[in-house]
Structure formats: C-alpha cells, structure tokens
Coordinates of C-alpha atoms in Angstrom, one line a residue:
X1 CA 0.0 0.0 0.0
X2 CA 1.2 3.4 -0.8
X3 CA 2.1 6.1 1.9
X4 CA -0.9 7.3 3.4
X5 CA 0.2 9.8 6.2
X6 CA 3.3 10.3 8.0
X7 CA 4.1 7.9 10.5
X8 CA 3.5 8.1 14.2
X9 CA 6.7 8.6 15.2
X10 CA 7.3 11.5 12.8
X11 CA 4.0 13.2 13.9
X12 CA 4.1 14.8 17.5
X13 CA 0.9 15.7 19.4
X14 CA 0.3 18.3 21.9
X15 CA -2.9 18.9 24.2
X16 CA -4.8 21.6 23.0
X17 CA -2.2 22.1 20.0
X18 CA -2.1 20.5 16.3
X19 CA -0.8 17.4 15.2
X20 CA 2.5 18.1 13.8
X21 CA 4.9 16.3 11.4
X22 CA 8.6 17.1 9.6
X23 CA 7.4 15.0 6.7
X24 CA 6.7 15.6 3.3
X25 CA 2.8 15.8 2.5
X26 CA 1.8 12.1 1.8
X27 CA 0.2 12.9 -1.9
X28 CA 3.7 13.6 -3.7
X29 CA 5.1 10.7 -2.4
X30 CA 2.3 8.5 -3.4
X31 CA 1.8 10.3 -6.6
X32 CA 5.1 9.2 -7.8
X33 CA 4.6 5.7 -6.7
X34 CA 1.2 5.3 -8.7
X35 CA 2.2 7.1 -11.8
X36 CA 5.8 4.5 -12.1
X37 CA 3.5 1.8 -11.0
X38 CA 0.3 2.8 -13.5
X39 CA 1.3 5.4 -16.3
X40 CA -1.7 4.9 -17.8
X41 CA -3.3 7.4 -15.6
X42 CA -2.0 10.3 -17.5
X43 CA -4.4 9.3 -20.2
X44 CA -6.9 10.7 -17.4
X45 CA -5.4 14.0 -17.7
X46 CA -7.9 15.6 -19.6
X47 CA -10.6 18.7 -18.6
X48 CA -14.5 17.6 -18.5
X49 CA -16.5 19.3 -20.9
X50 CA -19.5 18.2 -19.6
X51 CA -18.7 20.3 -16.7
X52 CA -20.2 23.6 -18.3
X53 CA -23.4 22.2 -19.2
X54 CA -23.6 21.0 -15.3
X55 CA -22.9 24.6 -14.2
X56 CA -25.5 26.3 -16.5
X57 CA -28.7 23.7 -15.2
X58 CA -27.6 24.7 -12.1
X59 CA -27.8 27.8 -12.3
X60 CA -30.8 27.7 -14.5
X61 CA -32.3 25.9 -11.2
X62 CA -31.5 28.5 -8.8
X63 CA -33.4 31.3 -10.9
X64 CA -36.1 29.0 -11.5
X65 CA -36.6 27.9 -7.4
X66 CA -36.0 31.5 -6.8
X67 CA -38.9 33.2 -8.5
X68 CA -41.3 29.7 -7.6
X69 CA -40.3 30.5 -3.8
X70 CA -41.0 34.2 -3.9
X71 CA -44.3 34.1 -2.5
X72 CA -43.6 31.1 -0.4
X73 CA -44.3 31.4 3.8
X74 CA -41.8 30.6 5.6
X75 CA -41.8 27.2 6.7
X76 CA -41.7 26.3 3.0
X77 CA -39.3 28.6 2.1
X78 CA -36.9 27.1 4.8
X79 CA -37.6 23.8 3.3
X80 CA -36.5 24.8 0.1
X81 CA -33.3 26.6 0.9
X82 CA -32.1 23.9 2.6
X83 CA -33.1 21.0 0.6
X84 CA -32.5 22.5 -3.2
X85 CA -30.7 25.7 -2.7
X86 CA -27.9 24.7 -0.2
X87 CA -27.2 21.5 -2.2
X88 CA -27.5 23.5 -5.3
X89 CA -25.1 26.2 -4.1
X90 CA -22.7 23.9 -2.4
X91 CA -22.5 22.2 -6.1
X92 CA -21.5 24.8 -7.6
X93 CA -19.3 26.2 -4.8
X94 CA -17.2 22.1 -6.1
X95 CA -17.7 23.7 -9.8
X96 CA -15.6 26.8 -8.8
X97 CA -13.2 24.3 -6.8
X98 CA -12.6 22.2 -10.0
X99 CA -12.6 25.2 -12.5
X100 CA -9.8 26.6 -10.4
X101 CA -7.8 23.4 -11.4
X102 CA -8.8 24.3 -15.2
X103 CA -10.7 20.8 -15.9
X104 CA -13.8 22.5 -17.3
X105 CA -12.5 24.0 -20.5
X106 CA -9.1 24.0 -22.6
X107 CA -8.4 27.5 -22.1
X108 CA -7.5 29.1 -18.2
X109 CA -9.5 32.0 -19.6
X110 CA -12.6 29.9 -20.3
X111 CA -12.2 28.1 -16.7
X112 CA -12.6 31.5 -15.4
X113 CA -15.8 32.2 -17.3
X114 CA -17.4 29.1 -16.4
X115 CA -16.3 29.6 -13.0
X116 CA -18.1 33.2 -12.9
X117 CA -21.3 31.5 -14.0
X118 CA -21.0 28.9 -11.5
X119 CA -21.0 32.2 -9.2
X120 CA -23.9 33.9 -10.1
X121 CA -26.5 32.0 -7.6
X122 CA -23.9 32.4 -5.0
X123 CA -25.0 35.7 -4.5
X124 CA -21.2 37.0 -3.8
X125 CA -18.4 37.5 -6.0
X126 CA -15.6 35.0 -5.0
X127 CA -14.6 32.7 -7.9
X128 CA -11.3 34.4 -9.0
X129 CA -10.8 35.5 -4.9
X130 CA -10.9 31.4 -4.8
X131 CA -7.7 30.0 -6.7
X132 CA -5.1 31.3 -5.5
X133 CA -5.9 30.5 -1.8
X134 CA -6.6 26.7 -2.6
X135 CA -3.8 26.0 -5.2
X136 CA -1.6 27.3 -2.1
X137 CA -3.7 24.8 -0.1
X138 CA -2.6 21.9 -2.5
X139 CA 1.3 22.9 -3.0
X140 CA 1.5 23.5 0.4
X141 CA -0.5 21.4 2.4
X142 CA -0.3 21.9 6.1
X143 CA 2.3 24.2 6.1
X144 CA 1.9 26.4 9.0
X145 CA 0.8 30.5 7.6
X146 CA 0.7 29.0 3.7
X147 CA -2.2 26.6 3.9
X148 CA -5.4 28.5 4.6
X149 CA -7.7 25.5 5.3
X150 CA -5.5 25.2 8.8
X151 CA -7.9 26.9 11.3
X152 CA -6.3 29.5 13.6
X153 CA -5.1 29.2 17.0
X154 CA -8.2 31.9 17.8
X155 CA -10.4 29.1 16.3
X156 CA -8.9 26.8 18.9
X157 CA -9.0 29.0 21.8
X158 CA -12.7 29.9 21.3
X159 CA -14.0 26.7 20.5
X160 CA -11.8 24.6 23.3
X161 CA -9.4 26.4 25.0
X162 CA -11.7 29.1 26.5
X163 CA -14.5 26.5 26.9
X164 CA -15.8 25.2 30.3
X165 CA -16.3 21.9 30.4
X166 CA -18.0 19.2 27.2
X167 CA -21.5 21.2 27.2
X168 CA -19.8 24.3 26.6
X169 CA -17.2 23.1 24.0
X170 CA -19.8 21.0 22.8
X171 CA -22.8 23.7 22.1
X172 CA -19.9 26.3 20.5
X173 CA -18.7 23.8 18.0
X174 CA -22.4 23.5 16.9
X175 CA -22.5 27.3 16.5
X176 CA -19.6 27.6 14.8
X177 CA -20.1 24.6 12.6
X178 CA -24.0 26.4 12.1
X179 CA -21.8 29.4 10.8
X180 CA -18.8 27.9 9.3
X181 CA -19.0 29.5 5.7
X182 CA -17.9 32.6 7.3
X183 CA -14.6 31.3 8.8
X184 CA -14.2 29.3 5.0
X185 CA -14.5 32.4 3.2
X186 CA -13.0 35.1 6.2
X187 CA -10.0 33.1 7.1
X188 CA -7.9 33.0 4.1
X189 CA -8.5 36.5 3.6
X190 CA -7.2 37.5 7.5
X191 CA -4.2 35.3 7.3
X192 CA -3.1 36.3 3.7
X193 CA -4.9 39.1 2.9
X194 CA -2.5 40.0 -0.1
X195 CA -2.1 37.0 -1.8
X196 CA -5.0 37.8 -4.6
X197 CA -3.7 40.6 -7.2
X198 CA -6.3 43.2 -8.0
X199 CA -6.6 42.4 -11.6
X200 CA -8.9 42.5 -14.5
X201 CA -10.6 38.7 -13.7
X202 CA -11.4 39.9 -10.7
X203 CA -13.3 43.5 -11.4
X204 CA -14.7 41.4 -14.1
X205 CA -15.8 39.0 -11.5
X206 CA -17.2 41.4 -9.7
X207 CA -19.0 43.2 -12.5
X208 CA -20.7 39.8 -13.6
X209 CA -21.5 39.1 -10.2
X210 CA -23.3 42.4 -9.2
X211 CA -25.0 43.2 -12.4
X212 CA -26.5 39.4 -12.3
X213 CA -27.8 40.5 -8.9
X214 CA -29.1 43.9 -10.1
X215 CA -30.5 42.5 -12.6
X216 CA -32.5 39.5 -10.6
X217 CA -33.6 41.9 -7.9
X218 CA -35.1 44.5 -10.8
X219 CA -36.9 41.6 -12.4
X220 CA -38.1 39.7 -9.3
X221 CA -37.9 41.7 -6.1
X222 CA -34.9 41.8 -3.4
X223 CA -36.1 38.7 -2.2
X224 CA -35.0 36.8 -4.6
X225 CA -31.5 37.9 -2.8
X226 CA -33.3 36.4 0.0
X227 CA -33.3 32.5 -1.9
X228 CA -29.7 33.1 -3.6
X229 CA -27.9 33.9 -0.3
X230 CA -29.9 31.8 2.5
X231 CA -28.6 29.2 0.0
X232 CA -25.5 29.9 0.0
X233 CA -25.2 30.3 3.8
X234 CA -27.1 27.0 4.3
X235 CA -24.5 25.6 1.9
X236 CA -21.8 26.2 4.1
X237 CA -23.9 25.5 7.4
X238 CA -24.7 22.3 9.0
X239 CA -25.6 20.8 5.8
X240 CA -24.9 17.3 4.7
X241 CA -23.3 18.5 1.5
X242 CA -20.9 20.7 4.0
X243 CA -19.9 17.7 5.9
X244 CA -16.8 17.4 3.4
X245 CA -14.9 20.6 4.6
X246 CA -14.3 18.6 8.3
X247 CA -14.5 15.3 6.3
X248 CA -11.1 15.4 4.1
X249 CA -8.2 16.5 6.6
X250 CA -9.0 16.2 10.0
X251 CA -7.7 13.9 11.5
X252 CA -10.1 10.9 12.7
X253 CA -8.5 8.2 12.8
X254 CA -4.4 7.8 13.4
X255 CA -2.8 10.0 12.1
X256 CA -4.4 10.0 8.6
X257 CA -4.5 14.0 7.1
X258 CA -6.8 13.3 4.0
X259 CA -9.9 11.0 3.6
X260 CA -11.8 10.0 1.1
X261 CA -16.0 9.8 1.2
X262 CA -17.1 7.3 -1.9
X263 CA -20.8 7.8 -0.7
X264 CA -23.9 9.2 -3.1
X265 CA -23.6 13.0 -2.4
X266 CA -20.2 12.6 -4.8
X267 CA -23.1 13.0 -7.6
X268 CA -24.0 16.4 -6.5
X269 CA -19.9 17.6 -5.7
X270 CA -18.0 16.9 -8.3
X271 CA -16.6 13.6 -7.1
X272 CA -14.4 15.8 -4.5
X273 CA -15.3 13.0 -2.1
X274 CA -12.1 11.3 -4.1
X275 CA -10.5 13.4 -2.0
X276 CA -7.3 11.1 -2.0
X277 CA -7.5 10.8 -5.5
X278 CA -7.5 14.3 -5.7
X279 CA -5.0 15.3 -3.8
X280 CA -2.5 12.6 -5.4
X281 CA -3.2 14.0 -8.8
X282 CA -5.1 17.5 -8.9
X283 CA -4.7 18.1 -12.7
X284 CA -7.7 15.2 -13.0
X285 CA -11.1 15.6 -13.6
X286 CA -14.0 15.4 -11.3
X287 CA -15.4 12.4 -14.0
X288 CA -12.1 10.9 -14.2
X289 CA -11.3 10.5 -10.2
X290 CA -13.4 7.0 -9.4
X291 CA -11.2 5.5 -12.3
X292 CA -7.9 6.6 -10.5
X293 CA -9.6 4.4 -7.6
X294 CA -10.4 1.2 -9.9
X295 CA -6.7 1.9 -11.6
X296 CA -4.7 1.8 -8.9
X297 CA -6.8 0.2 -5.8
X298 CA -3.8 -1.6 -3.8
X299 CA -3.4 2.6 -3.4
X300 CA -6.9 3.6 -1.8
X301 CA -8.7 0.6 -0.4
X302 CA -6.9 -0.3 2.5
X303 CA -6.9 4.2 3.3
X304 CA -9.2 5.4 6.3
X305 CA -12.3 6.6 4.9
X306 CA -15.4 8.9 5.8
X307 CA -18.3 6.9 5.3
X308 CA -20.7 10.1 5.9
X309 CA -20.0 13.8 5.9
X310 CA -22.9 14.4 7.3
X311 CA -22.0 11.6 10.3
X312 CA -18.5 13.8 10.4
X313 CA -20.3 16.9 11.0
X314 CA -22.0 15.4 14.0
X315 CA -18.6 13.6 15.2
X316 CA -17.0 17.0 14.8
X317 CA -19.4 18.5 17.2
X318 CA -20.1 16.4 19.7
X319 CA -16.8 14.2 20.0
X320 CA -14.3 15.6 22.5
X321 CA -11.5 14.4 21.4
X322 CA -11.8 16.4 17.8
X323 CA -11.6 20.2 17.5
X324 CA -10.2 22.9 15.4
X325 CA -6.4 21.2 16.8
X326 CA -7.9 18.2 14.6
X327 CA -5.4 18.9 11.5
X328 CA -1.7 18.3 10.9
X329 CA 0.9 20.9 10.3
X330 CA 4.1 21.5 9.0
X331 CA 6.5 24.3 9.0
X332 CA 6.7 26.9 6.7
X333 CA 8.9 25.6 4.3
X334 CA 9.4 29.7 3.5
X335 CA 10.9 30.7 6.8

C-alpha cells in the first residue's frame, strides 16, 4: 500500500495544540509511486466538458426555485433553501473548486468564465478571490501560515481552550459549525490578505456578479436575494453536503491527514469525495477520479475513509476528542 500519512513517530501531538509532522505531505510521495506503478493514468489528464453544461442547469435551477419560492411562507421557504438551494449552491461552490484546477475548458480564460457562471446564484463575487488561496492549499498542504484550510489558534481557543467543560465546547462547535461559511471564506483573507492581485478577472468578476444581482432583484424583487444567499449560507452550514470541509483533513482516525468519502452525495460535488485521488493528482477531472480508484486500488482501499459527511459533521461536534487542533501541520517551508 502506498504512503498514506506520515508515521507516528514522525507526527508529535500536543494537548490543545495541532498534530504536527517534519514529513513531506503524503500525496507527492504517493503520486510518484502510482504514476511509475500505472502510467496509464495520464491518459486521465484531460478537462471535462460536460462540466459547463452542469454549471449552466444549475444555475438555471437556482433562478427557476428563486422566482417559484417568492411568495412562499416561511416554513416552505426554509424547506426549500435547505433541501434544493444549499445543495444546489454547495454544487456549484465544487464547480468553482474544480474550474480553479482548469478541468472545465481548454483554455484558463474559459475556466474562469465558467467559474463566474458557477458564481452567479452564489450571491457574492468569490470565484477568481478562490484560486489562488486553494492551489496554495494543495502545494502547500499543512504548512503552518501558507495553507489556509488550517484553522487558527483563535479558532482553537474559542471553541476549546476558553471552553468550560463538554457542554460548553460542545454547544460552541455547533454554532460555529452552524456558521462555518464565514470562517471558510473570512479566514484565508485575515491570514493572507494579499495573496490575490487586483486584476482585470477579478473587477470582471465582480461586475458579472453584481449586475446578475441587479438584474434578478429588478426583475423579481430583493427577495429573490433572499433564496440566492440563504442558500448559499445553508451551503456552508450544517448541511450534509458541507460535511466534506471537516470530512477530508481532520484527523479521525491515526494520524491519517486526507480521507476519502465514496458515498452518493459525490453525484452532486464533483466527485471531490475522491478526496485522496485528488490530492494525489489534482490536474484530474471530477469524471475521471473513481477511475484513479479502480486503476490503482492496492493505493486507496486499505486508506481510512469517511463513510458520511454528514456523520463527520455530527462527530465534529459532539466528539471531544476532535476540534479545530484536529489537523496536521508543517513548518513553513518559506521561513
């Protein structure tokens, strides 16, 4: 079996601090391993152009559900948001994520078109904002003030460290996991808060983005604002579909920094369950990752694995032995 973490006697672990390891990341080395072992992979190189016809019915869904919820009461209109519009948003949320890795089109250009359209329900401009923080996140992952999926030490302290007692740490996880799209969109932005360039795809990004919303709230009414962004918020909430941002690299089990979640909600993310497969080769396809798996299985099937996000939400929140510290580090190879 390939290298699936570092080993335990290269990974130290502190109370109330991070797990922490002097290894390389476990994806280059197994990387290398699979592609000497299997270089027929690289046939699976290739973008998905499928991926913009995905995006667009999506979208096309989101307007639709917005103007048939306008009148709605509430009740319904909760239902709604949370059963369509969060799992619609949070799909396309995984479009952005793979059109930053430029598997949607030939061109970069026309990745960040489709990515803008993937956008427009989102409410918020963030698509262009999104790439350079998570290609960081894959070149350098763990690495300590690089890697922006890392919660904070504040994250710890306020969740644990602060906390009296399991009740207490218990109830604030479920408030911050009931908020946690605001720490996944604020945090890389307080810890690097240069790292994206002011540059033409981005005013354009943000031109798109609020004329799209001008243009909804003219035809249908501000609430229609209402639908796009309790979707997106619900997204990123306690939401089964959200269950993957704690799912793929905290640590559950060992020592183990990245999971994969082979499970039916793949069909509505873009496959990132592969999360392994991912990882081990980025530059693949959302379409193309479950044949990585049947390629190379003496690789993955013998790896931990989540068999629920939505059951690693709940172990998130109410198991005391897994917090914000719940993640491996490495030092800042830049220092």
């Amino acid at each position: 079996m390939g290298r699936s973490a570092a080993s335990a006697a290269d990974i130290v672990t502190k109370q109330r601090d991070f797990f922490y390891s002097d290894t390389e990341e476990p994806h280059v080395l197994r990387r290398g391993e699979i592609l000497k072992k299997h270089p027929e992979i690289k046939g699976l190189m290739v973008y998905e152009w499928k991926t913009k016809y995905i995006v667009a019915g999506t979208v096309a869904l989101q307007v639709f559900m917005a103007w048939l919820t306008l009148e709605w009461r509430w009740p319904a209109f909760l239902a709604a948001l949370y059963i369509v519009g969060a799992t619609a948003n949070h799909s396309l949320f995984l479009a952005v994520h793979e059109l930053a890795h430029n598997l949607g089109a030939k061109s970069i250009a026309g990745n960040k078109l489709i990515s803008m359209m993937a956008n427009l329900p989102i409410g918020i401009p963030y698509a262009i904002n999104f790439k350079p923080y998570h290609m960081e996140h894959h070149r350098y992952q763990g690495q300590d003030g690089i890697d922006t999926d890392i919660p904070t030490k504040l994250e710890g302290w306020l969740l644990c460290d602060s906390a009296n007692g399991y009740v207490d740490r218990t109830a604030r996880k479920a408030i911050f996991m009931f908020f946690q799209i605001f720490a996944y969109a604020l945090r890389p932005m307080c810890i690097k808060p240069t790292l994206v360039p002011l540059d033409g795809w981005m005013l354009l990004n943000y031109i798109i983005q609020f004329s799209f919303d001008g243009l909804m709230v003219h035809i249908f009414g501000w609430e229609v604002l209402a639908y796009f962004l309790g979707s997106t918020f619900f997204a990123g909430s306690i939401h089964p579909t959200a269950g993957h941002f704690i799912a793929e690299h905290y640590v559950f089990e060992g020592k183990t920094e990245t999971y994969s979640y082979y499970g039916p909600l793949n069909r509505f993310a873009y496959n990132v369950g592969y999360h392994n497969e991912h990882h081990d080769f980025p530059n693949i396809a959302w379409s193309n990752l479950p044949k990585v798996k049947e390629i190379a299985p003496e690789y993955y099937d013998n790896l931990p694995q989540c068999k629920s996000w939505f059951g690693s939400l709940m172990k998130y929140i109410f198991d005391d032995s897994i917090s914000p510290y719940s993640r491996v580090k490495r030092q800042n190879k830049r220092d």
